[in-house]
Amino acid sequence: QLQLQESGPGLVKPSETLSLICTVSGGSISSSSYFWGWIRQPPGKGLEWIGSIYSSGTTYYKPSLKSRVTISVDMSKKQISLKLSSVTAADTAVYYCARLVDKRLDYWGQGNLVTVSS
Amino acid sequence: EIVMTQSPASLSVSPGERATLSCRVSQSISSNLAWYQQKPGQAPRLLIYGASIRATGIPARFSGSGSGTEFTLTISSLQSEDVAVYYCHQYNNWHTFGQGTKVEIK
């Protein structure tokens, strides 16, 4: 059974960089059939797409976040990373990683709450 | 950006009754729409993709319909475990989500 697990700091200071890692187990990360994505959810609110990455390393970012987001993949460690720079309180959210199959999200991690506060 | 509008914002249904959730899209997306269920404190779970295809392991009481700009998720006989927020997601042109419909037991 495929499992995704996000990890990283729960608290980040304003203007700093948020860094999260998603570790994949129980399945392949390198298959050409899959993309890997990051989605976030502010407390009590809806879902927001951040971006995605293909096994080749090709990335796609939400335009409004593009200048601050970097998604990368480490095949050897079976990890997908997310970096979001210059964070503000508006970036406080639960951050999810997920697998995309034909653009739908079929497996999700449990999420990692990141609070931006000094 | 494609805008997704879900209605109603919340829905209270008696056990065993039908729940009908709507998702309207600002431009045609063919059948490139998915529905997710999110229970409190949990990650979303894929229910429906391709507007009407049930994901693996999803009970038959969940069904999806529609194409273009109007989509519906129907829970034919609501169970207590179906209490959740339901989100639609279009993946025809980038990715956007609706704001969610909260389903409660009456």
mmCIF file with all atom_site columns, C-alpha atoms in Angstrom:
data_model
loop_
_atom_site.group_PDB
_atom_site.id
_atom_site.type_symbol
_atom_site.label_atom_id
_atom_site.label_alt_id
_atom_site.label_comp_id
_atom_site.label_asym_id
_atom_site.label_entity_id
_atom_site.label_seq_id
_atom_site.pdbx_PDB_ins_code
_atom_site.Cartn_x
_atom_site.Cartn_y
_atom_site.Cartn_z
_atom_site.occupancy
_atom_site.B_iso_or_equiv
_atom_site.pdbx_formal_charge
_atom_site.auth_seq_id
_atom_site.auth_comp_id
_atom_site.auth_asym_id
_atom_site.auth_atom_id
_atom_site.pdbx_PDB_model_num
ATOM 1   C CA . GLN A 1 1   ? 0.000   0.000  0.000   1.00 0.00 ? 1   GLN A CA 1
ATOM 2   C CA . LEU A 1 2   ? 1.450   3.333  -1.044  1.00 0.00 ? 2   LEU A CA 1
ATOM 3   C CA . GLN A 1 3   ? 2.066   5.743  1.815   1.00 0.00 ? 3   GLN A CA 1
ATOM 4   C CA . LEU A 1 4   ? 3.118   9.392  1.813   1.00 0.00 ? 4   LEU A CA 1
ATOM 5   C CA . GLN A 1 5   ? 4.425   11.148 4.901   1.00 0.00 ? 5   GLN A CA 1
ATOM 6   C CA . GLU A 1 6   ? 5.146   14.858 5.184   1.00 0.00 ? 6   GLU A CA 1
ATOM 7   C CA . SER A 1 7   ? 7.765   16.085 7.623   1.00 0.00 ? 7   SER A CA 1
ATOM 8   C CA . GLY A 1 8   ? 9.256   19.411 8.594   1.00 0.00 ? 8   GLY A CA 1
ATOM 9   C CA . PRO A 1 9   ? 9.111   22.255 11.082  1.00 0.00 ? 9   PRO A CA 1
ATOM 10  C CA . GLY A 1 10  ? 5.748   23.177 12.512  1.00 0.00 ? 10  GLY A CA 1
ATOM 11  C CA . LEU A 1 11  ? 6.752   26.792 13.085  1.00 0.00 ? 11  LEU A CA 1
ATOM 12  C CA . VAL A 1 12  ? 8.443   29.185 10.666  1.00 0.00 ? 12  VAL A CA 1
ATOM 13  C CA . LYS A 1 13  ? 9.247   32.855 11.208  1.00 0.00 ? 13  LYS A CA 1
ATOM 14  C CA . PRO A 1 14  ? 7.908   35.507 8.836   1.00 0.00 ? 14  PRO A CA 1
ATOM 15  C CA . SER A 1 15  ? 10.186  36.242 5.847   1.00 0.00 ? 15  SER A CA 1
ATOM 16  C CA . GLU A 1 16  ? 11.947  32.890 6.235   1.00 0.00 ? 16  GLU A CA 1
ATOM 17  C CA . THR A 1 17  ? 11.723  29.799 4.021   1.00 0.00 ? 17  THR A CA 1
ATOM 18  C CA . LEU A 1 18  ? 9.302   26.976 4.703   1.00 0.00 ? 18  LEU A CA 1
ATOM 19  C CA . SER A 1 19  ? 10.830  23.569 3.903   1.00 0.00 ? 19  SER A CA 1
ATOM 20  C CA . LEU A 1 20  ? 8.921   20.295 3.872   1.00 0.00 ? 20  LEU A CA 1
ATOM 21  C CA . ILE A 1 21  ? 9.723   16.783 2.733   1.00 0.00 ? 21  ILE A CA 1
ATOM 22  C CA . CYS A 1 22  ? 7.330   14.105 1.556   1.00 0.00 ? 22  CYS A CA 1
ATOM 23  C CA . THR A 1 23  ? 8.639   10.548 1.893   1.00 0.00 ? 23  THR A CA 1
ATOM 24  C CA . VAL A 1 24  ? 7.038   7.878  -0.271  1.00 0.00 ? 24  VAL A CA 1
ATOM 25  C CA . SER A 1 25  ? 6.938   4.232  0.776   1.00 0.00 ? 25  SER A CA 1
ATOM 26  C CA . GLY A 1 26  ? 5.263   1.090  -0.497  1.00 0.00 ? 26  GLY A CA 1
ATOM 27  C CA . GLY A 1 27  ? 5.528   2.021  -4.147  1.00 0.00 ? 27  GLY A CA 1
ATOM 28  C CA . SER A 1 28  ? 7.564   3.529  -6.938  1.00 0.00 ? 28  SER A CA 1
ATOM 29  C CA . ILE A 1 29  ? 8.338   7.229  -7.114  1.00 0.00 ? 29  ILE A CA 1
ATOM 30  C CA . SER A 1 30  ? 10.023  7.062  -10.485 1.00 0.00 ? 30  SER A CA 1
ATOM 31  C CA . SER A 1 31  ? 7.213   5.642  -12.590 1.00 0.00 ? 31  SER A CA 1
ATOM 32  C CA . SER A 1 32  ? 6.450   7.679  -15.683 1.00 0.00 ? 32  SER A CA 1
ATOM 33  C CA . SER A 1 33  ? 2.754   7.320  -14.886 1.00 0.00 ? 33  SER A CA 1
ATOM 34  C CA . TYR A 1 34  ? 2.800   9.656  -11.917 1.00 0.00 ? 34  TYR A CA 1
ATOM 35  C CA . PHE A 1 35  ? 3.196   13.259 -10.932 1.00 0.00 ? 35  PHE A CA 1
ATOM 36  C CA . TRP A 1 36  ? 3.648   14.358 -7.332  1.00 0.00 ? 36  TRP A CA 1
ATOM 37  C CA . GLY A 1 37  ? 1.940   17.417 -5.960  1.00 0.00 ? 37  GLY A CA 1
ATOM 38  C CA . TRP A 1 38  ? 1.731   19.776 -3.015  1.00 0.00 ? 38  TRP A CA 1
ATOM 39  C CA . ILE A 1 39  ? -1.583  21.185 -1.796  1.00 0.00 ? 39  ILE A CA 1
ATOM 40  C CA . ARG A 1 40  ? -2.245  23.333 1.249   1.00 0.00 ? 40  ARG A CA 1
ATOM 41  C CA . GLN A 1 41  ? -5.242  24.098 3.436   1.00 0.00 ? 41  GLN A CA 1
ATOM 42  C CA . PRO A 1 42  ? -5.367  27.122 5.769   1.00 0.00 ? 42  PRO A CA 1
ATOM 43  C CA . PRO A 1 43  ? -7.048  26.324 9.089   1.00 0.00 ? 43  PRO A CA 1
ATOM 44  C CA . GLY A 1 44  ? -10.810 26.046 8.628   1.00 0.00 ? 44  GLY A CA 1
ATOM 45  C CA . LYS A 1 45  ? -10.593 26.812 4.912   1.00 0.00 ? 45  LYS A CA 1
ATOM 46  C CA . GLY A 1 46  ? -10.511 25.029 1.564   1.00 0.00 ? 46  GLY A CA 1
ATOM 47  C CA . LEU A 1 47  ? -7.792  23.439 -0.530  1.00 0.00 ? 47  LEU A CA 1
ATOM 48  C CA . GLU A 1 48  ? -5.239  25.335 -2.616  1.00 0.00 ? 48  GLU A CA 1
ATOM 49  C CA . TRP A 1 49  ? -2.991  23.815 -5.266  1.00 0.00 ? 49  TRP A CA 1
ATOM 50  C CA . ILE A 1 50  ? 0.679   24.777 -4.937  1.00 0.00 ? 50  ILE A CA 1
ATOM 51  C CA . GLY A 1 51  ? 2.436   22.831 -7.659  1.00 0.00 ? 51  GLY A CA 1
ATOM 52  C CA . SER A 1 52  ? 3.531   19.486 -8.999  1.00 0.00 ? 52  SER A CA 1
ATOM 53  C CA . ILE A 1 53  ? 6.574   17.650 -10.304 1.00 0.00 ? 53  ILE A CA 1
ATOM 54  C CA . TYR A 1 54  ? 7.081   14.842 -12.763 1.00 0.00 ? 54  TYR A CA 1
ATOM 55  C CA . SER A 1 55  ? 9.596   12.051 -12.242 1.00 0.00 ? 55  SER A CA 1
ATOM 56  C CA . SER A 1 56  ? 11.807  13.751 -14.864 1.00 0.00 ? 56  SER A CA 1
ATOM 57  C CA . GLY A 1 57  ? 11.999  16.832 -12.666 1.00 0.00 ? 57  GLY A CA 1
ATOM 58  C CA . THR A 1 58  ? 9.649   18.969 -14.744 1.00 0.00 ? 58  THR A CA 1
ATOM 59  C CA . THR A 1 59  ? 7.731   21.277 -12.452 1.00 0.00 ? 59  THR A CA 1
ATOM 60  C CA . TYR A 1 60  ? 4.470   23.197 -12.627 1.00 0.00 ? 60  TYR A CA 1
ATOM 61  C CA . TYR A 1 61  ? 3.678   25.931 -10.112 1.00 0.00 ? 61  TYR A CA 1
ATOM 62  C CA . LYS A 1 62  ? 0.581   27.958 -9.315  1.00 0.00 ? 62  LYS A CA 1
ATOM 63  C CA . PRO A 1 63  ? 1.248   31.299 -11.034 1.00 0.00 ? 63  PRO A CA 1
ATOM 64  C CA . SER A 1 64  ? 0.565   33.410 -7.940  1.00 0.00 ? 64  SER A CA 1
ATOM 65  C CA . LEU A 1 65  ? 3.114   31.380 -5.935  1.00 0.00 ? 65  LEU A CA 1
ATOM 66  C CA . LYS A 1 66  ? 5.629   30.698 -8.677  1.00 0.00 ? 66  LYS A CA 1
ATOM 67  C CA . SER A 1 67  ? 8.148   33.333 -7.583  1.00 0.00 ? 67  SER A CA 1
ATOM 68  C CA . ARG A 1 68  ? 8.394   31.786 -4.108  1.00 0.00 ? 68  ARG A CA 1
ATOM 69  C CA . VAL A 1 69  ? 7.997   28.033 -4.685  1.00 0.00 ? 69  VAL A CA 1
ATOM 70  C CA . THR A 1 70  ? 10.497  25.305 -5.483  1.00 0.00 ? 70  THR A CA 1
ATOM 71  C CA . ILE A 1 71  ? 9.517   21.635 -5.728  1.00 0.00 ? 71  ILE A CA 1
ATOM 72  C CA . SER A 1 72  ? 12.159  18.986 -6.282  1.00 0.00 ? 72  SER A CA 1
ATOM 73  C CA . VAL A 1 73  ? 12.451  15.203 -6.212  1.00 0.00 ? 73  VAL A CA 1
ATOM 74  C CA . ASP A 1 74  ? 15.158  12.884 -4.878  1.00 0.00 ? 74  ASP A CA 1
ATOM 75  C CA . MET A 1 75  ? 14.623  9.484  -6.460  1.00 0.00 ? 75  MET A CA 1
ATOM 76  C CA . SER A 1 76  ? 17.261  7.717  -4.367  1.00 0.00 ? 76  SER A CA 1
ATOM 77  C CA . LYS A 1 77  ? 15.580  8.774  -1.123  1.00 0.00 ? 77  LYS A CA 1
ATOM 78  C CA . LYS A 1 78  ? 12.036  8.534  -2.543  1.00 0.00 ? 78  LYS A CA 1
ATOM 79  C CA . GLN A 1 79  ? 11.364  12.081 -1.378  1.00 0.00 ? 79  GLN A CA 1
ATOM 80  C CA . ILE A 1 80  ? 9.638   15.136 -2.804  1.00 0.00 ? 80  ILE A CA 1
ATOM 81  C CA . SER A 1 81  ? 10.526  18.467 -1.263  1.00 0.00 ? 81  SER A CA 1
ATOM 82  C CA . LEU A 1 82  ? 8.729   21.791 -1.065  1.00 0.00 ? 82  LEU A CA 1
ATOM 83  C CA . LYS A 1 83  ? 10.355  25.138 -0.379  1.00 0.00 ? 83  LYS A CA 1
ATOM 84  C CA . LEU A 1 84  ? 8.323   28.315 -0.006  1.00 0.00 ? 84  LEU A CA 1
ATOM 85  C CA . SER A 1 85  ? 10.287  31.491 0.543   1.00 0.00 ? 85  SER A CA 1
ATOM 86  C CA . SER A 1 86  ? 9.437   34.826 2.158   1.00 0.00 ? 86  SER A CA 1
ATOM 87  C CA . VAL A 1 87  ? 6.532   33.392 4.123   1.00 0.00 ? 87  VAL A CA 1
ATOM 88  C CA . THR A 1 88  ? 3.881   35.462 5.853   1.00 0.00 ? 88  THR A CA 1
ATOM 89  C CA . ALA A 1 89  ? 0.998   34.599 8.146   1.00 0.00 ? 89  ALA A CA 1
ATOM 90  C CA . ALA A 1 90  ? -1.091  33.943 5.032   1.00 0.00 ? 90  ALA A CA 1
ATOM 91  C CA . ASP A 1 91  ? 1.062   30.875 4.381   1.00 0.00 ? 91  ASP A CA 1
ATOM 92  C CA . THR A 1 92  ? -0.066  29.232 7.626   1.00 0.00 ? 92  THR A CA 1
ATOM 93  C CA . ALA A 1 93  ? -1.727  25.997 6.565   1.00 0.00 ? 93  ALA A CA 1
ATOM 94  C CA . VAL A 1 94  ? -1.705  22.226 6.600   1.00 0.00 ? 94  VAL A CA 1
ATOM 95  C CA . TYR A 1 95  ? 0.546   21.183 3.739   1.00 0.00 ? 95  TYR A CA 1
ATOM 96  C CA . TYR A 1 96  ? -0.254  17.930 1.944   1.00 0.00 ? 96  TYR A CA 1
ATOM 97  C CA . CYS A 1 97  ? 1.711   15.969 -0.593  1.00 0.00 ? 97  CYS A CA 1
ATOM 98  C CA . ALA A 1 98  ? -0.186  13.725 -2.964  1.00 0.00 ? 98  ALA A CA 1
ATOM 99  C CA . ARG A 1 99  ? 0.261   11.456 -5.960  1.00 0.00 ? 99  ARG A CA 1
ATOM 100 C CA . LEU A 1 100 ? -1.349  12.397 -9.245  1.00 0.00 ? 100 LEU A CA 1
ATOM 101 C CA . VAL A 1 101 ? -2.567  9.780  -11.677 1.00 0.00 ? 101 VAL A CA 1
ATOM 102 C CA . ASP A 1 102 ? -3.993  11.277 -14.870 1.00 0.00 ? 102 ASP A CA 1
ATOM 103 C CA . LYS A 1 103 ? -4.117  14.550 -12.888 1.00 0.00 ? 103 LYS A CA 1
ATOM 104 C CA . ARG A 1 104 ? -6.394  13.240 -10.136 1.00 0.00 ? 104 ARG A CA 1
ATOM 105 C CA . LEU A 1 105 ? -5.061  12.949 -6.578  1.00 0.00 ? 105 LEU A CA 1
ATOM 106 C CA . ASP A 1 106 ? -5.349  9.311  -5.581  1.00 0.00 ? 106 ASP A CA 1
ATOM 107 C CA . TYR A 1 107 ? -3.013  9.092  -2.576  1.00 0.00 ? 107 TYR A CA 1
ATOM 108 C CA . TRP A 1 108 ? -2.470  11.789 0.044   1.00 0.00 ? 108 TRP A CA 1
ATOM 109 C CA . GLY A 1 109 ? -0.173  12.208 2.998   1.00 0.00 ? 109 GLY A CA 1
ATOM 110 C CA . GLN A 1 110 ? -1.637  13.003 6.401   1.00 0.00 ? 110 GLN A CA 1
ATOM 111 C CA . GLY A 1 111 ? -0.531  16.610 6.216   1.00 0.00 ? 111 GLY A CA 1
ATOM 112 C CA . ASN A 1 112 ? 1.893   18.809 8.130   1.00 0.00 ? 112 ASN A CA 1
ATOM 113 C CA . LEU A 1 113 ? 0.644   21.927 9.899   1.00 0.00 ? 113 LEU A CA 1
ATOM 114 C CA . VAL A 1 114 ? 2.985   24.867 9.405   1.00 0.00 ? 114 VAL A CA 1
ATOM 115 C CA . THR A 1 115 ? 2.398   28.038 11.397  1.00 0.00 ? 115 THR A CA 1
ATOM 116 C CA . VAL A 1 116 ? 4.097   31.263 10.380  1.00 0.00 ? 116 VAL A CA 1
ATOM 117 C CA . SER A 1 117 ? 4.709   33.367 13.451  1.00 0.00 ? 117 SER A CA 1
ATOM 118 C CA . SER A 1 118 ? 7.500   35.219 15.184  1.00 0.00 ? 118 SER A CA 1
ATOM 119 C CA . GLU B 2 1   ? -8.174  30.946 -13.330 1.00 0.00 ? 1   GLU B CA 1
ATOM 120 C CA . ILE B 2 2   ? -11.157 28.611 -13.452 1.00 0.00 ? 2   ILE B CA 1
ATOM 121 C CA . VAL B 2 3   ? -13.569 29.286 -10.588 1.00 0.00 ? 3   VAL B CA 1
ATOM 122 C CA . MET B 2 4   ? -15.425 26.446 -8.886  1.00 0.00 ? 4   MET B CA 1
ATOM 123 C CA . THR B 2 5   ? -18.645 27.176 -7.007  1.00 0.00 ? 5   THR B CA 1
ATOM 124 C CA . GLN B 2 6   ? -20.083 24.496 -4.743  1.00 0.00 ? 6   GLN B CA 1
ATOM 125 C CA . SER B 2 7   ? -23.593 24.556 -3.372  1.00 0.00 ? 7   SER B CA 1
ATOM 126 C CA . PRO B 2 8   ? -24.999 24.409 -0.851  1.00 0.00 ? 8   PRO B CA 1
ATOM 127 C CA . ALA B 2 9   ? -22.310 25.426 1.610   1.00 0.00 ? 9   ALA B CA 1
ATOM 128 C CA . SER B 2 10  ? -23.801 22.987 4.114   1.00 0.00 ? 10  SER B CA 1
ATOM 129 C CA . LEU B 2 11  ? -26.387 20.260 3.964   1.00 0.00 ? 11  LEU B CA 1
ATOM 130 C CA . SER B 2 12  ? -28.246 18.419 6.716   1.00 0.00 ? 12  SER B CA 1
ATOM 131 C CA . VAL B 2 13  ? -29.736 15.068 5.693   1.00 0.00 ? 13  VAL B CA 1
ATOM 132 C CA . SER B 2 14  ? -31.514 12.334 7.635   1.00 0.00 ? 14  SER B CA 1
ATOM 133 C CA . PRO B 2 15  ? -29.850 8.903  7.741   1.00 0.00 ? 15  PRO B CA 1
ATOM 134 C CA . GLY B 2 16  ? -30.843 6.840  4.722   1.00 0.00 ? 16  GLY B CA 1
ATOM 135 C CA . GLU B 2 17  ? -31.920 9.880  2.724   1.00 0.00 ? 17  GLU B CA 1
ATOM 136 C CA . ARG B 2 18  ? -30.323 11.229 -0.434  1.00 0.00 ? 18  ARG B CA 1
ATOM 137 C CA . ALA B 2 19  ? -27.753 14.009 -0.430  1.00 0.00 ? 19  ALA B CA 1
ATOM 138 C CA . THR B 2 20  ? -27.155 15.999 -3.606  1.00 0.00 ? 20  THR B CA 1
ATOM 139 C CA . LEU B 2 21  ? -24.132 18.261 -3.914  1.00 0.00 ? 21  LEU B CA 1
ATOM 140 C CA . SER B 2 22  ? -23.499 20.639 -6.792  1.00 0.00 ? 22  SER B CA 1
ATOM 141 C CA . CYS B 2 23  ? -20.330 21.999 -8.368  1.00 0.00 ? 23  CYS B CA 1
ATOM 142 C CA . ARG B 2 24  ? -20.499 24.700 -11.019 1.00 0.00 ? 24  ARG B CA 1
ATOM 143 C CA . VAL B 2 25  ? -17.435 25.614 -13.069 1.00 0.00 ? 25  VAL B CA 1
ATOM 144 C CA . SER B 2 26  ? -16.744 28.981 -14.698 1.00 0.00 ? 26  SER B CA 1
ATOM 145 C CA . GLN B 2 27  ? -15.785 27.420 -18.036 1.00 0.00 ? 27  GLN B CA 1
ATOM 146 C CA . SER B 2 28  ? -16.175 24.050 -19.687 1.00 0.00 ? 28  SER B CA 1
ATOM 147 C CA . ILE B 2 29  ? -13.869 21.344 -18.356 1.00 0.00 ? 29  ILE B CA 1
ATOM 148 C CA . SER B 2 30  ? -15.323 18.358 -20.215 1.00 0.00 ? 30  SER B CA 1
ATOM 149 C CA . SER B 2 31  ? -15.334 15.519 -17.641 1.00 0.00 ? 31  SER B CA 1
ATOM 150 C CA . ASN B 2 32  ? -12.061 16.456 -15.962 1.00 0.00 ? 32  ASN B CA 1
ATOM 151 C CA . LEU B 2 33  ? -13.512 16.695 -12.477 1.00 0.00 ? 33  LEU B CA 1
ATOM 152 C CA . ALA B 2 34  ? -12.937 14.811 -9.247  1.00 0.00 ? 34  ALA B CA 1
ATOM 153 C CA . TRP B 2 35  ? -14.696 14.729 -5.888  1.00 0.00 ? 35  TRP B CA 1
ATOM 154 C CA . TYR B 2 36  ? -12.964 14.265 -2.529  1.00 0.00 ? 36  TYR B CA 1
ATOM 155 C CA . GLN B 2 37  ? -14.258 13.555 0.964   1.00 0.00 ? 37  GLN B CA 1
ATOM 156 C CA . GLN B 2 38  ? -12.499 15.103 3.937   1.00 0.00 ? 38  GLN B CA 1
ATOM 157 C CA . LYS B 2 39  ? -13.339 14.067 7.488   1.00 0.00 ? 39  LYS B CA 1
ATOM 158 C CA . PRO B 2 40  ? -12.220 16.203 10.440  1.00 0.00 ? 40  PRO B CA 1
ATOM 159 C CA . GLY B 2 41  ? -8.500  15.944 11.076  1.00 0.00 ? 41  GLY B CA 1
ATOM 160 C CA . GLN B 2 42  ? -7.927  13.768 8.018   1.00 0.00 ? 42  GLN B CA 1
ATOM 161 C CA . ALA B 2 43  ? -6.537  14.205 4.533   1.00 0.00 ? 43  ALA B CA 1
ATOM 162 C CA . PRO B 2 44  ? -8.969  14.301 1.616   1.00 0.00 ? 44  PRO B CA 1
ATOM 163 C CA . ARG B 2 45  ? -9.886  10.971 0.021   1.00 0.00 ? 45  ARG B CA 1
ATOM 164 C CA . LEU B 2 46  ? -10.597 10.526 -3.680  1.00 0.00 ? 46  LEU B CA 1
ATOM 165 C CA . LEU B 2 47  ? -14.207 9.465  -4.299  1.00 0.00 ? 47  LEU B CA 1
ATOM 166 C CA . ILE B 2 48  ? -14.927 10.158 -7.956  1.00 0.00 ? 48  ILE B CA 1
ATOM 167 C CA . TYR B 2 49  ? -12.820 11.061 -10.988 1.00 0.00 ? 49  TYR B CA 1
ATOM 168 C CA . GLY B 2 50  ? -13.643 11.641 -14.626 1.00 0.00 ? 50  GLY B CA 1
ATOM 169 C CA . ALA B 2 51  ? -16.875 13.179 -13.257 1.00 0.00 ? 51  ALA B CA 1
ATOM 170 C CA . SER B 2 52  ? -18.534 9.782  -12.782 1.00 0.00 ? 52  SER B CA 1
ATOM 171 C CA . ILE B 2 53  ? -15.968 7.038  -12.140 1.00 0.00 ? 53  ILE B CA 1
ATOM 172 C CA . ARG B 2 54  ? -15.825 5.724  -8.599  1.00 0.00 ? 54  ARG B CA 1
ATOM 173 C CA . ALA B 2 55  ? -12.333 5.358  -7.189  1.00 0.00 ? 55  ALA B CA 1
ATOM 174 C CA . THR B 2 56  ? -11.164 2.010  -5.876  1.00 0.00 ? 56  THR B CA 1
ATOM 175 C CA . GLY B 2 57  ? -12.986 0.910  -2.741  1.00 0.00 ? 57  GLY B CA 1
ATOM 176 C CA . ILE B 2 58  ? -15.621 3.653  -2.791  1.00 0.00 ? 58  ILE B CA 1
ATOM 177 C CA . PRO B 2 59  ? -19.120 2.429  -1.899  1.00 0.00 ? 59  PRO B CA 1
ATOM 178 C CA . ALA B 2 60  ? -21.741 2.347  -4.633  1.00 0.00 ? 60  ALA B CA 1
ATOM 179 C CA . ARG B 2 61  ? -23.928 4.852  -2.771  1.00 0.00 ? 61  ARG B CA 1
ATOM 180 C CA . PHE B 2 62  ? -21.559 7.557  -4.025  1.00 0.00 ? 62  PHE B CA 1
ATOM 181 C CA . SER B 2 63  ? -22.144 8.587  -7.631  1.00 0.00 ? 63  SER B CA 1
ATOM 182 C CA . GLY B 2 64  ? -21.073 11.486 -9.807  1.00 0.00 ? 64  GLY B CA 1
ATOM 183 C CA . SER B 2 65  ? -22.608 12.991 -12.904 1.00 0.00 ? 65  SER B CA 1
ATOM 184 C CA . GLY B 2 66  ? -22.303 15.946 -15.233 1.00 0.00 ? 66  GLY B CA 1
ATOM 185 C CA . SER B 2 67  ? -19.984 17.383 -17.833 1.00 0.00 ? 67  SER B CA 1
ATOM 186 C CA . GLY B 2 68  ? -18.971 20.763 -19.133 1.00 0.00 ? 68  GLY B CA 1
ATOM 187 C CA . THR B 2 69  ? -19.775 23.232 -16.363 1.00 0.00 ? 69  THR B CA 1
ATOM 188 C CA . GLU B 2 70  ? -22.348 21.504 -14.143 1.00 0.00 ? 70  GLU B CA 1
ATOM 189 C CA . PHE B 2 71  ? -21.534 18.529 -11.917 1.00 0.00 ? 71  PHE B CA 1
ATOM 190 C CA . THR B 2 72  ? -23.295 16.636 -9.148  1.00 0.00 ? 72  THR B CA 1
ATOM 191 C CA . LEU B 2 73  ? -22.198 14.290 -6.394  1.00 0.00 ? 73  LEU B CA 1
ATOM 192 C CA . THR B 2 74  ? -24.999 12.144 -5.013  1.00 0.00 ? 74  THR B CA 1
ATOM 193 C CA . ILE B 2 75  ? -24.935 10.072 -1.852  1.00 0.00 ? 75  ILE B CA 1
ATOM 194 C CA . SER B 2 76  ? -27.941 7.820  -2.369  1.00 0.00 ? 76  SER B CA 1
ATOM 195 C CA . SER B 2 77  ? -28.465 6.750  1.235   1.00 0.00 ? 77  SER B CA 1
ATOM 196 C CA . LEU B 2 78  ? -26.565 8.821  3.762   1.00 0.00 ? 78  LEU B CA 1
ATOM 197 C CA . GLN B 2 79  ? -24.697 6.944  6.469   1.00 0.00 ? 79  GLN B CA 1
ATOM 198 C CA . SER B 2 80  ? -23.273 8.394  9.676   1.00 0.00 ? 80  SER B CA 1
ATOM 199 C CA . GLU B 2 81  ? -19.743 7.810  8.390   1.00 0.00 ? 81  GLU B CA 1
ATOM 200 C CA . ASP B 2 82  ? -20.443 10.105 5.424   1.00 0.00 ? 82  ASP B CA 1
ATOM 201 C CA . VAL B 2 83  ? -20.372 13.196 7.633   1.00 0.00 ? 83  VAL B CA 1
ATOM 202 C CA . ALA B 2 84  ? -17.575 15.217 6.065   1.00 0.00 ? 84  ALA B CA 1
ATOM 203 C CA . VAL B 2 85  ? -16.713 18.131 3.815   1.00 0.00 ? 85  VAL B CA 1
ATOM 204 C CA . TYR B 2 86  ? -16.821 17.337 0.112   1.00 0.00 ? 86  TYR B CA 1
ATOM 205 C CA . TYR B 2 87  ? -14.666 19.158 -2.440  1.00 0.00 ? 87  TYR B CA 1
ATOM 206 C CA . CYS B 2 88  ? -14.774 19.217 -6.217  1.00 0.00 ? 88  CYS B CA 1
ATOM 207 C CA . HIS B 2 89  ? -11.522 19.585 -8.153  1.00 0.00 ? 89  HIS B CA 1
ATOM 208 C CA . GLN B 2 90  ? -11.082 20.473 -11.814 1.00 0.00 ? 90  GLN B CA 1
ATOM 209 C CA . TYR B 2 91  ? -7.934  19.293 -13.560 1.00 0.00 ? 91  TYR B CA 1
ATOM 210 C CA . ASN B 2 92  ? -8.727  20.310 -17.125 1.00 0.00 ? 92  ASN B CA 1
ATOM 211 C CA . ASN B 2 93  ? -6.862  23.605 -16.984 1.00 0.00 ? 93  ASN B CA 1
ATOM 212 C CA . TRP B 2 94  ? -4.307  23.686 -14.182 1.00 0.00 ? 94  TRP B CA 1
ATOM 213 C CA . HIS B 2 95  ? -5.936  22.694 -10.855 1.00 0.00 ? 95  HIS B CA 1
ATOM 214 C CA . THR B 2 96  ? -8.570  24.420 -8.775  1.00 0.00 ? 96  THR B CA 1
ATOM 215 C CA . PHE B 2 97  ? -10.840 23.313 -5.964  1.00 0.00 ? 97  PHE B CA 1
ATOM 216 C CA . GLY B 2 98  ? -14.310 24.312 -4.893  1.00 0.00 ? 98  GLY B CA 1
ATOM 217 C CA . GLN B 2 99  ? -14.807 25.800 -1.448  1.00 0.00 ? 99  GLN B CA 1
ATOM 218 C CA . GLY B 2 100 ? -16.466 22.651 -0.106  1.00 0.00 ? 100 GLY B CA 1
ATOM 219 C CA . THR B 2 101 ? -19.890 21.446 1.023   1.00 0.00 ? 101 THR B CA 1
ATOM 220 C CA . LYS B 2 102 ? -20.278 20.303 4.614   1.00 0.00 ? 102 LYS B CA 1
ATOM 221 C CA . VAL B 2 103 ? -22.610 17.323 5.006   1.00 0.00 ? 103 VAL B CA 1
ATOM 222 C CA . GLU B 2 104 ? -24.180 16.669 8.401   1.00 0.00 ? 104 GLU B CA 1
ATOM 223 C CA . ILE B 2 105 ? -26.680 14.198 9.816   1.00 0.00 ? 105 ILE B CA 1
ATOM 224 C CA . LYS B 2 106 ? -30.098 15.614 10.635  1.00 0.00 ? 106 LYS B CA 1
#
